[in-house]
Amino acid sequence: MDLLTAQEYRALAADLDPPGGAFIDGGFRQAISGKTFNSINPATGEVIAKVASCGAEDVEIAVEKAREAFEDGRWSRLHPSERKDVLIRLCKLMTRNARELAVLESVDSGKTIFDCETVDVPEAINCIKWHAEAIDKIYDFVSPASDDHIAMVVREPVGVVGLVLPWNFPLLMMAWKIGPALASGCSVVLKPAEETSLTALRLAELAMEAGVPRGVLNVVPGLGADVGEPIGRHMDIDMVSFTGSTETGCKFLSYAAESNAKEVVLEMGGKNPAIVMEDAENLDRVAAHIVNGAYWNMGENCSATSRLIVHEAVKAPLLERIAAHVREWPVGDPLDPEVRVGALVSEAHFNKVSSYLSGDLEVVFGGKAEDGRVVPTCIETDPSSPQAREEIFGPILSVLTVSGFDEAISLANDTPYGLCASLFTANAKRAIRGARMLKAGTVTVNSFGEGDITTPFGGWKQSGFGGRDNGLQAHDQYTQLKTIWIDLSDDEDEAVD
């Protein structure tokens, strides 16, 4: 799809009429309390929509309707090919409304329209389509039992699932979760982040139009304490999949322990290293990967490259090239397709990220913050600094200098997180050995990335556990395994002619 001009995108944004009610049992409704909150465009401060501020009583209704839908089989017992057909229709509707979704995502989150048009929306469509196509191609199996027995191992949908989304990739993370959840036959109660609820509500509307039955996909917007916690504690929700901060994710473990011991899948924070060794080839290409990893989506990315661990022999030429590539990442109006760095998601988050720019810093470039935007920043620091230890979730890259391979690996692993890591080296043996030594769920060699829809994504340590998004493995968290043991032996005492 060709990009429009900034003026054209602004005109589309002015004409948006986003839904604001909770989507429960196939239709929009206001919160029982009547409360609302403002969805604010972080780039302008303007109110885009008033959104239903739901509470525990709304969660209760959504779960009740989701349970009814699951138990009567209107979705859970459909033939897999029928579920596939519905989800493919949803993808077609998303494609037909792709530009609306992209503009809505941009104004609601501060993300650049460039990213929304070229990454978030097409990848969300591809994700749902991929899981839809997998529905009737995931086989169960028969175990090698004795001649007198048949042992079948089958998977069944886990039931009613609670999906709790982050604000940094609202539409894409919704697709990552509802794709395999709906493909598996589950019913869904989904909480979008309060900062970015609008595309989730619009997608639920499109799902209903595509033929997802009433009660199967429910979207309940609201604050974390009002909606997230009731989902985590609900006795009739069978599992929760959460993406967000480590602090909040850990709360869901407590909620589960204090309620029905529901399954919990967590994808949380990261402090991801990129190691550049002295033999790395093509430093200009390396610099382009580092810039993309550090500043894509304004650094509001759990897999962002936030620590550059660079060998002293190549530090100076690499930083020079990084500074050159940053010039290709202009900061400005997110609806301008030339802009690569938009506004941070909220004033509160802007203040948090900006706080890391105070004090006596050795700034390589950047270091400025105003009007809700932080320019791409690079600082040299030591491993004990807050900038090198804490998840900033903004466009700030910390540079740490090493003199050898083992030191680089040790420094990369010196973090409570373990989501992603990158290693740049021309030595194949070192690359493989380093990839095995790095304690992270995804390791890229000579590139920055997260894999693709075919590869499982998730973390180690405080970056998460319990399951994976993407890949066929994403279906595992939304299904239960059942063994069916059939005795075929003859009972001579009860044999009849």
PDB file of C-alpha atoms in Angstrom, residues 254-408:
ATOM      1  CA  SER A 254      -0.340 -13.641  42.981  1.00  0.00           C
ATOM      2  CA  TYR A 255      -3.829 -13.251  41.539  1.00  0.00           C
ATOM      3  CA  ALA A 256      -3.724 -16.817  40.223  1.00  0.00           C
ATOM      4  CA  ALA A 257      -2.388 -18.231  43.485  1.00  0.00           C
ATOM      5  CA  GLU A 258      -5.067 -16.430  45.469  1.00  0.00           C
ATOM      6  CA  SER A 259      -7.927 -17.549  43.199  1.00  0.00           C
ATOM      7  CA  ASN A 260      -8.240 -20.691  41.085  1.00  0.00           C
ATOM      8  CA  ALA A 261      -4.580 -21.424  40.263  1.00  0.00           C
ATOM      9  CA  LYS A 262      -5.254 -20.498  36.642  1.00  0.00           C
ATOM     10  CA  GLU A 263      -2.462 -20.875  34.157  1.00  0.00           C
ATOM     11  CA  VAL A 264      -0.435 -17.700  33.634  1.00  0.00           C
ATOM     12  CA  VAL A 265       1.750 -16.880  30.637  1.00  0.00           C
ATOM     13  CA  LEU A 266       3.967 -13.826  31.028  1.00  0.00           C
ATOM     14  CA  GLU A 267       5.918 -11.805  28.461  1.00  0.00           C
ATOM     15  CA  MET A 268       7.514  -8.942  30.356  1.00  0.00           C
ATOM     16  CA  GLY A 269      10.423  -6.522  30.327  1.00  0.00           C
ATOM     17  CA  GLY A 270      13.870  -6.559  28.800  1.00  0.00           C
ATOM     18  CA  LYS A 271      17.253  -4.863  28.935  1.00  0.00           C
ATOM     19  CA  ASN A 272      18.569  -6.263  25.717  1.00  0.00           C
ATOM     20  CA  PRO A 273      22.263  -6.242  24.760  1.00  0.00           C
ATOM     21  CA  ALA A 274      23.862  -5.972  21.343  1.00  0.00           C
ATOM     22  CA  ILE A 275      27.448  -7.206  21.384  1.00  0.00           C
ATOM     23  CA  VAL A 276      29.751  -5.921  18.638  1.00  0.00           C
ATOM     24  CA  MET A 277      33.114  -7.683  18.533  1.00  0.00           C
ATOM     25  CA  GLU A 278      36.305  -6.370  16.960  1.00  0.00           C
ATOM     26  CA  ASP A 279      35.919  -8.646  13.927  1.00  0.00           C
ATOM     27  CA  ALA A 280      32.360  -7.546  13.069  1.00  0.00           C
ATOM     28  CA  GLU A 281      32.026  -7.077   9.322  1.00  0.00           C
ATOM     29  CA  ASN A 282      30.629  -3.963   7.636  1.00  0.00           C
ATOM     30  CA  LEU A 283      30.307  -1.565  10.562  1.00  0.00           C
ATOM     31  CA  ASP A 284      27.963   0.617   8.533  1.00  0.00           C
ATOM     32  CA  ARG A 285      25.471  -2.251   8.320  1.00  0.00           C
ATOM     33  CA  VAL A 286      25.988  -3.025  12.011  1.00  0.00           C
ATOM     34  CA  ALA A 287      25.238   0.605  12.860  1.00  0.00           C
ATOM     35  CA  ALA A 288      21.998   0.488  10.872  1.00  0.00           C
ATOM     36  CA  HIS A 289      20.872  -2.558  12.876  1.00  0.00           C
ATOM     37  CA  ILE A 290      21.808  -0.916  16.186  1.00  0.00           C
ATOM     38  CA  VAL A 291      19.866   2.236  15.311  1.00  0.00           C
ATOM     39  CA  ASN A 292      16.823   0.246  14.260  1.00  0.00           C
ATOM     40  CA  GLY A 293      16.972  -1.869  17.414  1.00  0.00           C
ATOM     41  CA  ALA A 294      17.392   1.100  19.744  1.00  0.00           C
ATOM     42  CA  TYR A 295      15.022   3.667  18.231  1.00  0.00           C
ATOM     43  CA  TRP A 296      12.303   1.770  16.379  1.00  0.00           C
ATOM     44  CA  ASN A 297       8.914   2.580  17.930  1.00  0.00           C
ATOM     45  CA  MET A 298      10.639   5.301  19.995  1.00  0.00           C
ATOM     46  CA  GLY A 299      12.402   2.561  21.978  1.00  0.00           C
ATOM     47  CA  GLU A 300       8.999   1.585  23.427  1.00  0.00           C
ATOM     48  CA  ASN A 301       9.739  -2.034  22.715  1.00  0.00           C
ATOM     49  CA  CYS A 302      10.450  -4.854  25.157  1.00  0.00           C
ATOM     50  CA  SER A 303      13.009  -6.263  22.720  1.00  0.00           C
ATOM     51  CA  ALA A 304      14.688  -2.892  22.037  1.00  0.00           C
ATOM     52  CA  THR A 305      18.456  -2.786  21.905  1.00  0.00           C
ATOM     53  CA  SER A 306      19.107  -0.669  24.989  1.00  0.00           C
ATOM     54  CA  ARG A 307      22.696  -1.744  25.738  1.00  0.00           C
ATOM     55  CA  LEU A 308      25.460  -1.581  23.143  1.00  0.00           C
ATOM     56  CA  ILE A 309      28.389  -3.698  24.378  1.00  0.00           C
ATOM     57  CA  VAL A 310      31.187  -2.866  21.991  1.00  0.00           C
ATOM     58  CA  HIS A 311      34.816  -3.940  21.727  1.00  0.00           C
ATOM     59  CA  GLU A 312      37.186  -1.061  22.366  1.00  0.00           C
ATOM     60  CA  ALA A 313      38.918  -1.594  19.018  1.00  0.00           C
ATOM     61  CA  VAL A 314      35.809  -0.673  17.007  1.00  0.00           C
ATOM     62  CA  LYS A 315      33.926   1.607  19.376  1.00  0.00           C
ATOM     63  CA  ALA A 316      34.936   4.938  17.836  1.00  0.00           C
ATOM     64  CA  PRO A 317      34.202   4.065  14.180  1.00  0.00           C
ATOM     65  CA  LEU A 318      30.958   2.314  15.143  1.00  0.00           C
ATOM     66  CA  LEU A 319      29.635   5.255  17.167  1.00  0.00           C
ATOM     67  CA  GLU A 320      30.514   7.566  14.298  1.00  0.00           C
ATOM     68  CA  ARG A 321      28.429   5.437  11.935  1.00  0.00           C
ATOM     69  CA  ILE A 322      25.545   5.146  14.414  1.00  0.00           C
ATOM     70  CA  ALA A 323      25.428   8.945  14.691  1.00  0.00           C
ATOM     71  CA  ALA A 324      25.311   9.178  10.891  1.00  0.00           C
ATOM     72  CA  HIS A 325      22.415   6.717  10.615  1.00  0.00           C
ATOM     73  CA  VAL A 326      20.409   8.501  13.311  1.00  0.00           C
ATOM     74  CA  ARG A 327      20.132  11.478  10.962  1.00  0.00           C
ATOM     75  CA  GLU A 328      17.810   9.290   8.885  1.00  0.00           C
ATOM     76  CA  TRP A 329      15.395   9.058  11.850  1.00  0.00           C
ATOM     77  CA  PRO A 330      13.668  12.460  12.042  1.00  0.00           C
ATOM     78  CA  VAL A 331      11.491  13.302  15.051  1.00  0.00           C
ATOM     79  CA  GLY A 332       8.123  14.971  14.587  1.00  0.00           C
ATOM     80  CA  ASP A 333       4.436  14.554  13.823  1.00  0.00           C
ATOM     81  CA  PRO A 334       3.581  10.834  13.844  1.00  0.00           C
ATOM     82  CA  LEU A 335       1.144  11.362  10.945  1.00  0.00           C
ATOM     83  CA  ASP A 336       3.953  12.603   8.704  1.00  0.00           C
ATOM     84  CA  PRO A 337       5.188   9.539   6.775  1.00  0.00           C
ATOM     85  CA  GLU A 338       8.702  11.011   6.681  1.00  0.00           C
ATOM     86  CA  VAL A 339       8.922  10.921  10.485  1.00  0.00           C
ATOM     87  CA  ARG A 340      10.491   7.859  12.103  1.00  0.00           C
ATOM     88  CA  VAL A 341      10.309   8.880  15.778  1.00  0.00           C
ATOM     89  CA  GLY A 342       6.919   9.975  17.065  1.00  0.00           C
ATOM     90  CA  ALA A 343       5.543  10.883  20.475  1.00  0.00           C
ATOM     91  CA  LEU A 344       5.876   8.790  23.613  1.00  0.00           C
ATOM     92  CA  VAL A 345       2.592   7.225  24.623  1.00  0.00           C
ATOM     93  CA  SER A 346       1.683   9.517  27.528  1.00  0.00           C
ATOM     94  CA  GLU A 347       2.858  12.466  29.563  1.00  0.00           C
ATOM     95  CA  ALA A 348       3.647  10.176  32.480  1.00  0.00           C
ATOM     96  CA  HIS A 349       5.829   7.950  30.319  1.00  0.00           C
ATOM     97  CA  PHE A 350       7.519  10.968  28.727  1.00  0.00           C
ATOM     98  CA  ASN A 351       8.428  12.233  32.206  1.00  0.00           C
ATOM     99  CA  LYS A 352       9.809   8.824  33.169  1.00  0.00           C
ATOM    100  CA  VAL A 353      12.000   8.513  30.063  1.00  0.00           C
ATOM    101  CA  SER A 354      13.147  12.126  30.303  1.00  0.00           C
ATOM    102  CA  SER A 355      14.347  11.552  33.857  1.00  0.00           C
ATOM    103  CA  TYR A 356      17.133   9.319  32.503  1.00  0.00           C
ATOM    104  CA  LEU A 357      18.593  12.327  30.684  1.00  0.00           C
ATOM    105  CA  SER A 358      19.320  14.258  33.876  1.00  0.00           C
ATOM    106  CA  GLY A 359      22.595  14.323  35.743  1.00  0.00           C
ATOM    107  CA  ASP A 360      26.206  14.248  34.598  1.00  0.00           C
ATOM    108  CA  LEU A 361      26.009  12.185  31.407  1.00  0.00           C
ATOM    109  CA  GLU A 362      28.551  11.537  28.671  1.00  0.00           C
ATOM    110  CA  VAL A 363      26.243  12.163  25.737  1.00  0.00           C
ATOM    111  CA  VAL A 364      27.391  10.943  22.319  1.00  0.00           C
ATOM    112  CA  PHE A 365      24.374  12.504  20.585  1.00  0.00           C
ATOM    113  CA  GLY A 366      20.823  13.503  21.410  1.00  0.00           C
ATOM    114  CA  GLY A 367      19.904  14.122  25.018  1.00  0.00           C
ATOM    115  CA  LYS A 368      16.933  16.411  24.354  1.00  0.00           C
ATOM    116  CA  ALA A 369      13.285  15.979  25.313  1.00  0.00           C
ATOM    117  CA  GLU A 370      10.309  18.281  24.746  1.00  0.00           C
ATOM    118  CA  ASP A 371       6.678  18.288  23.626  1.00  0.00           C
ATOM    119  CA  GLY A 372       6.183  14.610  24.431  1.00  0.00           C
ATOM    120  CA  ARG A 373       9.128  13.531  22.298  1.00  0.00           C
ATOM    121  CA  VAL A 374      12.606  12.308  23.207  1.00  0.00           C
ATOM    122  CA  VAL A 375      15.153  12.536  20.423  1.00  0.00           C
ATOM    123  CA  PRO A 376      17.262   9.426  19.758  1.00  0.00           C
ATOM    124  CA  THR A 377      19.989   9.537  22.382  1.00  0.00           C
ATOM    125  CA  CYS A 378      23.255   7.686  22.895  1.00  0.00           C
ATOM    126  CA  ILE A 379      25.295   7.883  26.097  1.00  0.00           C
ATOM    127  CA  GLU A 380      28.505   6.259  27.274  1.00  0.00           C
ATOM    128  CA  THR A 381      28.109   4.913  30.774  1.00  0.00           C
ATOM    129  CA  ASP A 382      29.234   2.221  33.174  1.00  0.00           C
ATOM    130  CA  PRO A 383      27.493  -1.102  33.881  1.00  0.00           C
ATOM    131  CA  SER A 384      26.185   0.020  37.294  1.00  0.00           C
ATOM    132  CA  SER A 385      24.356   3.143  36.093  1.00  0.00           C
ATOM    133  CA  PRO A 386      20.540   3.262  36.041  1.00  0.00           C
ATOM    134  CA  GLN A 387      20.696   3.843  32.294  1.00  0.00           C
ATOM    135  CA  ALA A 388      22.549   0.537  31.872  1.00  0.00           C
ATOM    136  CA  ARG A 389      20.554  -1.451  34.448  1.00  0.00           C
ATOM    137  CA  GLU A 390      16.923  -0.326  34.233  1.00  0.00           C
ATOM    138  CA  GLU A 391      14.385  -0.766  31.456  1.00  0.00           C
ATOM    139  CA  ILE A 392      13.932   2.780  30.156  1.00  0.00           C
ATOM    140  CA  PHE A 393      11.441   1.948  27.398  1.00  0.00           C
ATOM    141  CA  GLY A 394      12.477   4.976  25.399  1.00  0.00           C
ATOM    142  CA  PRO A 395      14.982   5.973  22.680  1.00  0.00           C
ATOM    143  CA  ILE A 396      18.092   5.949  24.885  1.00  0.00           C
ATOM    144  CA  LEU A 397      21.044   3.696  24.039  1.00  0.00           C
ATOM    145  CA  SER A 398      23.715   3.002  26.671  1.00  0.00           C
ATOM    146  CA  VAL A 399      27.235   2.203  25.432  1.00  0.00           C
ATOM    147  CA  LEU A 400      29.457  -0.133  27.432  1.00  0.00           C
ATOM    148  CA  THR A 401      33.063  -0.838  26.412  1.00  0.00           C
ATOM    149  CA  VAL A 402      34.775  -4.244  26.655  1.00  0.00           C
ATOM    150  CA  SER A 403      38.125  -5.687  25.651  1.00  0.00           C
ATOM    151  CA  GLY A 404      37.227  -9.308  24.983  1.00  0.00           C
ATOM    152  CA  PHE A 405      34.579 -11.886  24.121  1.00  0.00           C
ATOM    153  CA  ASP A 406      34.120 -13.480  27.542  1.00  0.00           C
ATOM    154  CA  GLU A 407      33.805 -10.055  29.171  1.00  0.00           C
ATOM    155  CA  ALA A 408      31.151  -9.095  26.630  1.00  0.00           C
TER     156      ALA A 408
END
